[in-house]
Amino acid sequence: MAIRKIIETISDRSKFALVSIAYLFKQPKYLLIFLFSFVFFSYFLTFFRDGSSNWQLVWSGLGIDRKFELLGRVFPAMLENFSSFYGVTIIFLSLLQAVIVAQLVFAWKHREKGQQIHGASTGGVGALLGFVALGCPSCGIGLLTPLLTAIAGASAVALADTIGQIFSILAFILLIFSIIRLGYINYIIISSKNYKEEHAKSR
Amino acid sequence: MQRAVRIGLLVLVIGFLGALVIFNAINPAPVDMEVWNEQMTKGDKETAKHHFIMYTDIFCPYCDKFSDAVAANMEDFGNHYIKDNNILFEIRVTDMNYENGHSNNSRPAGQAAYCAAKQGDFWSYYYALLSKIYKDYHSRGIGVDRNSEKIPTLDMDYFYDIADDLESIDRDTLVKCMEDKETIAELDNNTKKAASKVNGGVPRFVFDKYVADGFLGNWNTDNDYGQVKLLMDAGLASK
């Protein structure tokens, strides 16, 4: 019974969240914030997609022109994400993160004085988990692997694979949860705003 | 209460990331500049000014992107880097993916690579095997990343058949070498040694004092060679 109620609540809040997201995206300012955030997160995750070699190249002795070349090479790699399932998960992760940023900006701008925004920290945890889960676990190359191997030895590479997959799933769950939560808050803000506007007109 | 749990979770994740960064900064893997297998090198060991090492597993897709790009641009790589900059290029083949339970093919591929080295032509066999894996699997999106379809466990003939196209490798000698497990001790020993030097993952590139993990490529050898050049130039620029 309790589970049914939870499912119903989630389902209702998801609908409200979708309505508020649609409202947000009709406004060019928030659509731009979303698009900018999407490109930013997509770039960032693609940069670290196949290990930390790009990061190591940025801090190497390469000349500034070569470093710009390196940073520029990530853009075509972003487009190639569409050609593999792993790449699509990166795009999807970036999309979710970008939606949260647009939602947060809206909620932050329209919140009551001193009001807390629930869902922001959950989104942050989701984004971080999505980041550390990146890499090629079948090669042991990942952002998690070095620390795990330090704790549990070389055998931890297999562990990094499992933990990476769990972190990926957790990241998606937390990000979606955060979107629903922020979307619901924004729905209340929008409804209240509309009510106030209509009330002001009818006076 | 909920807020405390959320903050705790956030602190935990940030702390974990912080520990990762600090660990990587203070624990560089030890560098071993002694050549492991003379056959798996290019360049003049006696006069080389630089030593460039690649730790690899033949069934690691990111390692293969690097090697395919080098093979397709061997003239430039050989002249511009190995010859002009006097680099000793060494490949350290491991079967880490087998040890980590990710690919049963890594072990026979590693054994075969060392058997080919015993016959004196590691490079031809290595590039022929990579080319075959690309044609049969990687070009079809199989075994290319974490979420793609896995390459099935291959029949031993997959590794023997390559010898048929190479004059320098005798098939019967290769079969005997594999069946008698003549190179398994060397493979195991090198995998064990590599495991302590690569923080768990391949490809790891060690160019004198410069180290890089992973390789961002897309199986387009022109594009990937651009990334190889960045890596080589970063190594040459390292102090």
CSV table of C-alpha atoms in Angstrom, one decimal:
chain,number,residue,atom,x,y,z
A,1,MET,CA,0.0,0.0,0.0
A,2,ALA,CA,2.8,2.4,1.0
A,3,ILE,CA,4.7,1.5,-2.1
A,4,ARG,CA,1.7,2.2,-4.3
A,5,LYS,CA,1.3,5.6,-2.6
A,6,ILE,CA,5.0,6.4,-3.2
A,7,ILE,CA,4.7,5.4,-6.9
A,8,GLU,CA,1.6,7.6,-7.3
A,9,THR,CA,3.4,10.5,-5.6
A,10,ILE,CA,6.4,10.1,-7.9
A,11,SER,CA,4.1,9.8,-10.9
A,12,ASP,CA,2.2,12.9,-10.0
A,13,ARG,CA,5.4,14.9,-9.3
A,14,SER,CA,6.9,13.7,-12.5
A,15,LYS,CA,4.0,15.2,-14.4
A,16,PHE,CA,4.3,18.5,-12.6
A,17,ALA,CA,8.0,18.4,-13.2
A,18,LEU,CA,7.5,17.9,-17.0
A,19,VAL,CA,5.0,20.8,-17.1
A,20,SER,CA,7.5,23.1,-15.3
A,21,ILE,CA,10.4,22.0,-17.6
A,22,ALA,CA,8.2,22.7,-20.6
A,23,TYR,CA,7.4,26.2,-19.2
A,24,LEU,CA,11.2,26.8,-18.6
A,25,PHE,CA,12.2,25.8,-22.1
A,26,LYS,CA,9.6,28.2,-23.6
A,27,GLN,CA,11.7,31.0,-22.2
A,28,PRO,CA,14.8,31.7,-24.3
A,29,LYS,CA,16.9,32.6,-21.3
A,30,TYR,CA,16.4,29.2,-19.6
A,31,LEU,CA,16.7,27.4,-22.9
A,32,LEU,CA,20.1,29.1,-23.5
A,33,ILE,CA,21.2,28.2,-20.0
A,34,PHE,CA,20.2,24.6,-20.7
A,35,LEU,CA,22.0,24.5,-24.0
A,36,PHE,CA,25.2,26.1,-22.6
A,37,SER,CA,25.2,23.7,-19.7
A,38,PHE,CA,24.6,20.8,-22.0
A,39,VAL,CA,27.6,21.7,-24.1
A,40,PHE,CA,29.7,22.3,-21.0
A,41,PHE,CA,28.9,19.0,-19.3
A,42,SER,CA,29.1,17.1,-22.6
A,43,TYR,CA,32.6,18.6,-23.2
A,44,PHE,CA,33.8,17.9,-19.7
A,45,LEU,CA,32.6,14.3,-19.7
A,46,THR,CA,34.0,13.6,-23.2
A,47,PHE,CA,37.3,15.1,-22.1
A,48,PHE,CA,37.6,12.5,-19.4
A,49,ARG,CA,35.8,9.8,-21.4
A,50,ASP,CA,38.7,7.5,-22.2
A,51,GLY,CA,40.9,8.0,-19.1
A,52,SER,CA,42.9,10.9,-17.8
A,53,SER,CA,45.4,11.3,-20.7
A,54,ASN,CA,43.8,14.6,-21.8
A,55,TRP,CA,44.1,16.0,-18.4
A,56,GLN,CA,47.8,14.9,-18.3
A,57,LEU,CA,48.4,16.4,-21.7
A,58,VAL,CA,47.0,19.8,-20.5
A,59,TRP,CA,49.5,19.9,-17.7
A,60,SER,CA,52.4,18.6,-19.9
A,61,GLY,CA,55.2,20.7,-21.5
A,62,LEU,CA,53.2,21.1,-24.7
A,63,GLY,CA,53.2,24.6,-26.2
A,64,ILE,CA,50.0,26.7,-25.8
A,65,ASP,CA,49.1,26.2,-29.5
A,66,ARG,CA,49.2,22.4,-29.1
A,67,LYS,CA,47.1,22.7,-25.9
A,68,PHE,CA,44.5,24.6,-27.8
A,69,GLU,CA,44.6,21.9,-30.5
A,70,LEU,CA,44.1,19.3,-27.7
A,71,LEU,CA,41.1,21.2,-26.3
A,72,GLY,CA,39.7,21.6,-29.8
A,73,ARG,CA,39.9,17.9,-30.5
A,74,VAL,CA,37.3,17.2,-27.8
A,75,PHE,CA,34.5,18.9,-29.9
A,76,PRO,CA,34.5,16.3,-32.7
A,77,ALA,CA,34.8,13.6,-30.1
A,78,MET,CA,31.6,15.0,-28.5
A,79,LEU,CA,29.7,14.5,-31.8
A,80,GLU,CA,31.1,10.9,-32.0
A,81,ASN,CA,29.3,10.2,-28.7
A,82,PHE,CA,26.2,9.7,-30.8
A,83,SER,CA,27.7,6.6,-32.5
A,84,SER,CA,28.1,4.3,-29.4
A,85,PHE,CA,26.0,3.3,-26.5
A,86,TYR,CA,28.7,4.5,-24.0
A,87,GLY,CA,28.7,7.9,-25.8
A,88,VAL,CA,24.9,8.1,-25.7
A,89,THR,CA,25.0,7.5,-21.9
A,90,ILE,CA,27.5,10.5,-21.7
A,91,ILE,CA,25.1,12.6,-23.7
A,92,PHE,CA,22.1,11.5,-21.6
A,93,LEU,CA,24.0,12.3,-18.4
A,94,SER,CA,24.9,15.7,-19.8
A,95,LEU,CA,21.3,16.4,-20.7
A,96,LEU,CA,20.1,15.5,-17.2
A,97,GLN,CA,22.8,17.7,-15.7
A,98,ALA,CA,21.9,20.6,-18.0
A,99,VAL,CA,18.2,20.3,-17.1
A,100,ILE,CA,19.1,20.5,-13.4
A,101,VAL,CA,21.2,23.6,-14.0
A,102,ALA,CA,18.3,25.4,-15.8
A,103,GLN,CA,15.9,24.3,-13.1
A,104,LEU,CA,18.2,25.5,-10.3
A,105,VAL,CA,18.7,28.9,-11.9
A,106,PHE,CA,15.0,29.3,-12.2
A,107,ALA,CA,14.3,28.1,-8.6
A,108,TRP,CA,17.1,30.2,-7.2
A,109,LYS,CA,15.8,33.4,-9.0
A,110,HIS,CA,12.2,32.9,-7.9
A,111,ARG,CA,12.6,31.4,-4.5
A,112,GLU,CA,11.2,33.1,-1.4
A,113,LYS,CA,13.8,34.9,0.7
A,114,GLY,CA,15.8,32.4,2.8
A,115,GLN,CA,14.0,29.4,1.2
A,116,GLN,CA,16.1,26.3,0.7
A,117,ILE,CA,16.1,24.5,-2.7
A,118,HIS,CA,15.7,20.8,-2.0
A,119,GLY,CA,17.1,18.5,-4.7
A,120,ALA,CA,20.2,20.6,-5.5
A,121,SER,CA,22.6,18.6,-3.4
A,122,THR,CA,21.1,15.3,-4.7
A,123,GLY,CA,21.8,16.5,-8.2
A,124,GLY,CA,25.3,17.4,-7.2
A,125,VAL,CA,26.0,14.0,-5.9
A,126,GLY,CA,24.5,12.4,-9.1
A,127,ALA,CA,26.7,14.6,-11.3
A,128,LEU,CA,29.8,13.6,-9.3
A,129,LEU,CA,29.0,9.9,-9.4
A,130,GLY,CA,28.5,10.1,-13.2
A,131,PHE,CA,31.9,11.8,-13.5
A,132,VAL,CA,33.9,9.2,-11.4
A,133,ALA,CA,32.2,6.3,-13.2
A,134,LEU,CA,33.8,7.4,-16.5
A,135,GLY,CA,36.5,5.4,-18.2
A,136,CYS,CA,37.2,2.1,-19.8
A,137,PRO,CA,36.9,-0.5,-17.1
A,138,SER,CA,37.8,-3.3,-19.4
A,139,CYS,CA,41.2,-1.7,-19.7
A,140,GLY,CA,41.3,-0.7,-16.0
A,141,ILE,CA,41.5,2.9,-17.2
A,142,GLY,CA,39.0,4.9,-15.2
A,143,LEU,CA,39.0,7.7,-12.8
A,144,LEU,CA,38.1,5.3,-10.0
A,145,THR,CA,40.7,2.7,-10.6
A,146,PRO,CA,43.9,4.3,-9.2
A,147,LEU,CA,42.4,4.8,-5.8
A,148,LEU,CA,40.8,1.4,-5.7
A,149,THR,CA,44.0,-0.3,-6.7
A,150,ALA,CA,45.8,1.6,-3.9
A,151,ILE,CA,43.3,0.2,-1.4
A,152,ALA,CA,42.8,-3.3,-2.7
A,153,GLY,CA,45.7,-4.0,-5.0
A,154,ALA,CA,45.7,-4.8,-8.7
A,155,SER,CA,42.7,-7.1,-8.3
A,156,ALA,CA,40.6,-4.0,-7.7
A,157,VAL,CA,40.4,-3.3,-11.4
A,158,ALA,CA,37.6,-5.8,-11.7
A,159,LEU,CA,36.0,-4.1,-8.7
A,160,ALA,CA,36.4,-0.7,-10.4
A,161,ASP,CA,34.3,-2.1,-13.3
A,162,THR,CA,31.5,-3.1,-11.0
A,163,ILE,CA,31.6,0.0,-8.9
A,164,GLY,CA,31.8,2.1,-12.0
A,165,GLN,CA,28.6,0.5,-13.3
A,166,ILE,CA,26.8,0.9,-10.0
A,167,PHE,CA,27.9,4.6,-9.8
A,168,SER,CA,26.6,5.1,-13.4
A,169,ILE,CA,23.2,3.7,-12.4
A,170,LEU,CA,23.1,5.6,-9.2
A,171,ALA,CA,24.1,8.8,-11.0
A,172,PHE,CA,21.1,8.4,-13.4
A,173,ILE,CA,18.7,7.6,-10.5
A,174,LEU,CA,19.9,10.6,-8.4
A,175,LEU,CA,19.8,13.0,-11.4
A,176,ILE,CA,16.3,12.0,-12.4
A,177,PHE,CA,15.2,12.1,-8.7
A,178,SER,CA,16.6,15.6,-8.5
A,179,ILE,CA,14.9,16.7,-11.7
A,180,ILE,CA,11.6,15.6,-10.4
A,181,ARG,CA,12.1,17.3,-7.1
A,182,LEU,CA,13.3,20.6,-8.6
A,183,GLY,CA,10.6,20.3,-11.2
A,184,TYR,CA,7.9,20.0,-8.6
A,185,ILE,CA,9.3,23.0,-6.7
A,186,ASN,CA,9.4,25.0,-9.9
A,187,TYR,CA,5.8,24.0,-10.7
A,188,ILE,CA,4.7,25.4,-7.3
A,189,ILE,CA,6.7,28.6,-8.0
A,190,ILE,CA,5.1,28.9,-11.5
A,191,SER,CA,1.6,28.2,-10.2
A,192,SER,CA,2.0,30.7,-7.5
A,193,LYS,CA,3.4,33.3,-9.9
A,194,ASN,CA,0.4,32.7,-12.3
A,195,TYR,CA,-2.1,33.0,-9.5
A,196,LYS,CA,-0.6,36.2,-8.3
A,197,GLU,CA,-0.6,37.6,-11.8
A,198,GLU,CA,-4.2,36.6,-12.4
A,199,HIS,CA,-5.3,37.9,-9.0
A,200,ALA,CA,-3.6,41.2,-9.7
A,201,LYS,CA,-5.4,41.5,-13.1
A,202,SER,CA,-8.8,40.7,-11.5
A,203,ARG,CA,-8.4,43.5,-9.0
B,1,MET,CA,18.0,14.4,9.4
B,2,GLN,CA,17.5,14.2,5.7
B,3,ARG,CA,19.7,17.3,5.2
B,4,ALA,CA,22.4,15.7,7.4
B,5,VAL,CA,22.3,12.6,5.2
B,6,ARG,CA,22.5,14.6,2.0
B,7,ILE,CA,25.4,16.7,3.3
B,8,GLY,CA,27.2,13.6,4.5
B,9,LEU,CA,26.8,11.9,1.1
B,10,LEU,CA,28.1,15.0,-0.6
B,11,VAL,CA,31.1,15.3,1.7
B,12,LEU,CA,31.8,11.6,1.2
B,13,VAL,CA,31.8,11.9,-2.6
B,14,ILE,CA,33.9,15.1,-2.6
B,15,GLY,CA,36.2,13.5,-0.1
B,16,PHE,CA,36.6,10.5,-2.3
B,17,LEU,CA,37.4,12.6,-5.3
B,18,GLY,CA,39.8,14.7,-3.3
B,19,ALA,CA,41.6,11.5,-2.0
B,20,LEU,CA,41.8,10.3,-5.6
B,21,VAL,CA,43.5,13.5,-6.8
B,22,ILE,CA,45.9,13.6,-3.8
B,23,PHE,CA,46.7,9.9,-4.2
B,24,ASN,CA,47.5,10.4,-7.9
B,25,ALA,CA,49.7,13.4,-7.1
B,26,ILE,CA,51.8,11.7,-4.4
B,27,ASN,CA,51.9,8.2,-5.8
B,28,PRO,CA,53.4,8.2,-9.3
B,29,ALA,CA,53.9,4.7,-10.4
B,30,PRO,CA,57.5,3.6,-10.3
B,31,VAL,CA,59.2,3.9,-13.7
B,32,ASP,CA,61.3,0.9,-15.0
B,33,MET,CA,63.4,2.0,-18.0
B,34,GLU,CA,65.0,-1.4,-18.6
B,35,VAL,CA,63.9,-3.1,-21.8
B,36,TRP,CA,61.7,-6.1,-21.0
B,37,ASN,CA,61.8,-7.8,-24.4
B,38,GLU,CA,64.3,-6.6,-27.0
B,39,GLN,CA,62.0,-7.8,-29.9
B,40,MET,CA,59.2,-5.5,-28.7
B,41,THR,CA,61.2,-2.3,-29.3
B,42,LYS,CA,61.8,0.1,-32.2
B,43,GLY,CA,64.8,2.4,-32.3
B,44,ASP,CA,68.4,2.1,-31.2
B,45,LYS,CA,68.7,1.0,-27.6
B,46,GLU,CA,72.4,1.9,-27.4
B,47,THR,CA,72.1,5.5,-28.6
B,48,ALA,CA,68.5,6.4,-27.8
B,49,LYS,CA,68.1,9.7,-25.9
B,50,HIS,CA,64.5,9.0,-25.0
B,51,HIS,CA,62.6,5.9,-23.9
B,52,PHE,CA,58.9,5.7,-24.7
B,53,ILE,CA,57.0,2.8,-23.2
B,54,MET,CA,53.5,1.7,-23.8
B,55,TYR,CA,51.9,-0.8,-21.4
B,56,THR,CA,49.2,-2.6,-23.3
B,57,ASP,CA,46.9,-5.6,-23.6
B,58,ILE,CA,46.1,-6.7,-27.1
B,59,PHE,CA,42.3,-6.8,-26.3
B,60,CYS,CA,42.3,-3.3,-24.8
B,61,PRO,CA,40.4,-1.2,-27.3
B,62,TYR,CA,42.1,2.1,-26.4
B,63,CYS,CA,45.5,0.6,-26.7
B,64,ASP,CA,44.6,-0.7,-30.1
B,65,LYS,CA,43.4,2.7,-31.3
B,66,PHE,CA,46.9,4.0,-30.5
B,67,SER,CA,48.7,1.1,-32.2
B,68,ASP,CA,46.4,1.2,-35.3
B,69,ALA,CA,47.1,4.9,-35.7
B,70,VAL,CA,50.9,4.4,-35.4
B,71,ALA,CA,50.8,1.4,-37.9
B,72,ALA,CA,48.9,3.5,-40.4
B,73,ASN,CA,51.5,6.3,-40.1
B,74,MET,CA,54.6,4.3,-39.5
B,75,GLU,CA,56.7,6.3,-42.0
B,76,ASP,CA,56.1,9.5,-40.1
B,77,PHE,CA,56.3,7.9,-36.7
B,78,GLY,CA,59.5,6.1,-37.6
B,79,ASN,CA,61.2,9.0,-39.3
B,80,HIS,CA,60.0,12.0,-37.2
B,81,TYR,CA,59.9,10.5,-33.8
B,82,ILE,CA,62.1,7.3,-33.6
B,83,LYS,CA,64.8,8.4,-35.9
B,84,ASP,CA,64.9,12.3,-35.8
B,85,ASN,CA,64.3,12.4,-32.0
B,86,ASN,CA,66.3,9.3,-31.3
B,87,ILE,CA,63.5,7.5,-29.3
B,88,LEU,CA,63.5,3.9,-28.1
B,89,PHE,CA,59.9,2.8,-28.4
B,90,GLU,CA,59.0,-0.2,-26.4
B,91,ILE,CA,55.7,-2.1,-26.1
B,92,ARG,CA,55.1,-4.1,-22.9
B,93,VAL,CA,52.5,-6.7,-23.6
B,94,THR,CA,50.4,-7.9,-20.7
B,95,ASP,CA,47.2,-10.0,-20.3
B,96,MET,CA,45.7,-7.7,-17.7
B,97,ASN,CA,42.2,-8.0,-19.2
B,98,TYR,CA,42.4,-11.8,-18.7
B,99,GLU,CA,43.7,-11.3,-15.2
B,100,ASN,CA,40.8,-8.9,-14.4
B,101,GLY,CA,38.2,-11.2,-15.9
B,102,HIS,CA,37.4,-9.0,-18.8
B,103,SER,CA,38.6,-11.0,-21.8
B,104,ASN,CA,39.6,-14.6,-22.2
B,105,ASN,CA,41.3,-13.7,-25.5
B,106,SER,CA,44.0,-11.5,-23.8
B,107,ARG,CA,45.9,-14.5,-22.6
B,108,PRO,CA,46.3,-16.4,-25.9
B,109,ALA,CA,46.9,-13.1,-27.7
B,110,GLY,CA,49.6,-12.2,-25.2
B,111,GLN,CA,51.2,-15.6,-25.5
B,112,ALA,CA,51.1,-15.4,-29.3
B,113,ALA,CA,52.8,-12.0,-29.2
B,114,TYR,CA,55.7,-13.4,-27.1
B,115,CYS,CA,55.9,-16.5,-29.3
B,116,ALA,CA,56.1,-14.2,-32.4
B,117,ALA,CA,58.9,-12.3,-30.6
B,118,LYS,CA,60.7,-15.6,-30.1
B,119,GLN,CA,60.6,-16.1,-33.8
B,120,GLY,CA,62.1,-12.7,-34.3
B,121,ASP,CA,59.2,-10.7,-35.8
B,122,PHE,CA,56.9,-9.4,-33.0
B,123,TRP,CA,56.0,-6.2,-34.9
B,124,SER,CA,54.6,-7.9,-38.1
B,125,TYR,CA,52.5,-10.4,-36.0
B,126,TYR,CA,51.3,-7.7,-33.6
B,127,TYR,CA,50.1,-5.3,-36.3
B,128,ALA,CA,48.6,-8.2,-38.3
B,129,LEU,CA,46.7,-9.3,-35.2
B,130,LEU,CA,45.4,-5.8,-34.4
B,131,SER,CA,44.4,-5.4,-38.0
B,132,LYS,CA,42.4,-8.6,-37.9
B,133,ILE,CA,40.7,-7.7,-34.6
B,134,TYR,CA,39.8,-4.3,-36.1
B,135,LYS,CA,38.4,-5.9,-39.2
B,136,ASP,CA,36.4,-8.6,-37.4
B,137,TYR,CA,35.2,-6.7,-34.3
B,138,HIS,CA,36.2,-3.1,-33.6
B,139,SER,CA,35.1,-1.8,-37.0
B,140,ARG,CA,31.7,-3.4,-36.2
B,141,GLY,CA,31.4,-1.7,-32.8
B,142,ILE,CA,32.2,-4.9,-30.9
B,143,GLY,CA,34.5,-4.7,-28.0
B,144,VAL,CA,35.1,-1.0,-28.4
B,145,ASP,CA,34.0,0.4,-25.1
B,146,ARG,CA,32.4,-0.5,-21.7
B,147,ASN,CA,28.9,-0.8,-23.0
B,148,SER,CA,29.5,-2.4,-26.4
B,149,GLU,CA,29.0,-6.1,-27.2
B,150,LYS,CA,31.9,-8.2,-25.9
B,151,ILE,CA,34.3,-10.0,-28.3
B,152,PRO,CA,33.5,-13.8,-27.9
B,153,THR,CA,36.2,-16.2,-26.7
B,154,LEU,CA,38.2,-16.9,-29.8
B,155,ASP,CA,39.4,-20.3,-31.2
B,156,MET,CA,43.2,-20.7,-31.1
B,157,ASP,CA,43.2,-20.9,-34.9
B,158,TYR,CA,42.3,-17.2,-34.8
B,159,PHE,CA,45.8,-16.6,-33.5
B,160,TYR,CA,47.5,-19.3,-35.6
B,161,ASP,CA,46.0,-18.2,-38.9
B,162,ILE,CA,47.8,-14.9,-38.8
B,163,ALA,CA,51.1,-16.7,-39.3
B,164,ASP,CA,49.8,-18.0,-42.7
B,165,ASP,CA,50.1,-14.5,-44.1
B,166,LEU,CA,53.4,-13.7,-42.7
B,167,GLU,CA,56.6,-15.1,-44.1
B,168,SER,CA,58.6,-14.3,-41.0
B,169,ILE,CA,56.4,-16.4,-38.7
B,170,ASP,CA,56.2,-20.2,-39.0
B,171,ARG,CA,52.8,-21.5,-38.2
B,172,ASP,CA,53.9,-24.9,-36.8
B,173,THR,CA,56.5,-23.2,-34.6
B,174,LEU,CA,53.9,-20.8,-33.3
B,175,VAL,CA,51.4,-23.6,-32.6
B,176,LYS,CA,54.1,-25.6,-30.7
B,177,CYS,CA,55.1,-22.5,-28.8
B,178,MET,CA,51.5,-21.9,-27.7
B,179,GLU,CA,50.7,-25.5,-27.0
B,180,ASP,CA,53.8,-26.0,-24.9
B,181,LYS,CA,53.1,-22.7,-23.2
B,182,GLU,CA,56.7,-21.6,-23.9
B,183,THR,CA,56.0,-17.9,-23.3
B,184,ILE,CA,53.4,-18.1,-20.5
B,185,ALA,CA,56.0,-17.5,-17.7
B,186,GLU,CA,57.3,-14.3,-19.5
B,187,LEU,CA,53.7,-13.1,-20.0
B,188,ASP,CA,52.8,-13.7,-16.4
B,189,ASN,CA,55.9,-12.2,-15.1
B,190,ASN,CA,55.5,-9.1,-17.2
B,191,THR,CA,51.8,-8.7,-16.4
B,192,LYS,CA,52.7,-9.0,-12.7
B,193,LYS,CA,55.5,-6.4,-13.1
B,194,ALA,CA,53.2,-4.1,-15.1
B,195,ALA,CA,50.4,-4.3,-12.6
B,196,SER,CA,52.5,-2.5,-10.0
B,197,LYS,CA,53.4,0.2,-12.5
B,198,VAL,CA,50.2,1.2,-14.2
B,199,ASN,CA,47.8,1.9,-11.3
B,200,GLY,CA,45.7,-0.9,-12.6
B,201,GLY,CA,45.0,0.2,-16.2
B,202,VAL,CA,46.3,0.2,-19.7
B,203,PRO,CA,47.2,1.9,-21.9
B,204,ARG,CA,49.7,3.6,-19.8
B,205,PHE,CA,52.3,5.7,-21.7
B,206,VAL,CA,55.6,6.5,-20.0
B,207,PHE,CA,57.8,8.8,-22.0
B,208,ASP,CA,60.9,9.5,-19.9
B,209,LYS,CA,59.4,11.3,-17.0
B,210,TYR,CA,56.0,12.1,-18.6
B,211,VAL,CA,53.2,9.7,-17.9
B,212,ALA,CA,49.7,9.5,-19.5
B,213,ASP,CA,46.8,7.0,-18.9
B,214,GLY,CA,44.1,6.2,-21.5
B,215,PHE,CA,43.8,7.4,-25.1
B,216,LEU,CA,41.0,9.5,-26.6
B,217,GLY,CA,40.5,8.2,-30.2
B,218,ASN,CA,37.8,7.2,-32.6
B,219,TRP,CA,39.4,4.5,-34.8
B,220,ASN,CA,40.0,7.0,-37.5
B,221,THR,CA,43.7,6.6,-38.0
B,222,ASP,CA,44.3,10.2,-39.2
B,223,ASN,CA,42.4,11.6,-36.2
B,224,ASP,CA,44.0,9.2,-33.8
B,225,TYR,CA,47.5,9.9,-35.1
B,226,GLY,CA,46.9,13.5,-34.2
B,227,GLN,CA,46.4,12.4,-30.6
B,228,VAL,CA,49.5,10.2,-30.8
B,229,LYS,CA,51.6,13.2,-32.0
B,230,LEU,CA,50.3,15.2,-29.0
B,231,LEU,CA,51.4,12.4,-26.7
B,232,MET,CA,54.8,12.1,-28.3
B,233,ASP,CA,55.4,15.9,-28.3
B,234,ALA,CA,54.3,16.1,-24.7
B,235,GLY,CA,56.9,13.4,-23.9
B,236,LEU,CA,59.6,15.2,-25.8
B,237,ALA,CA,58.7,18.5,-24.0
B,238,SER,CA,58.9,16.9,-20.6
B,239,LYS,CA,61.8,17.8,-18.4
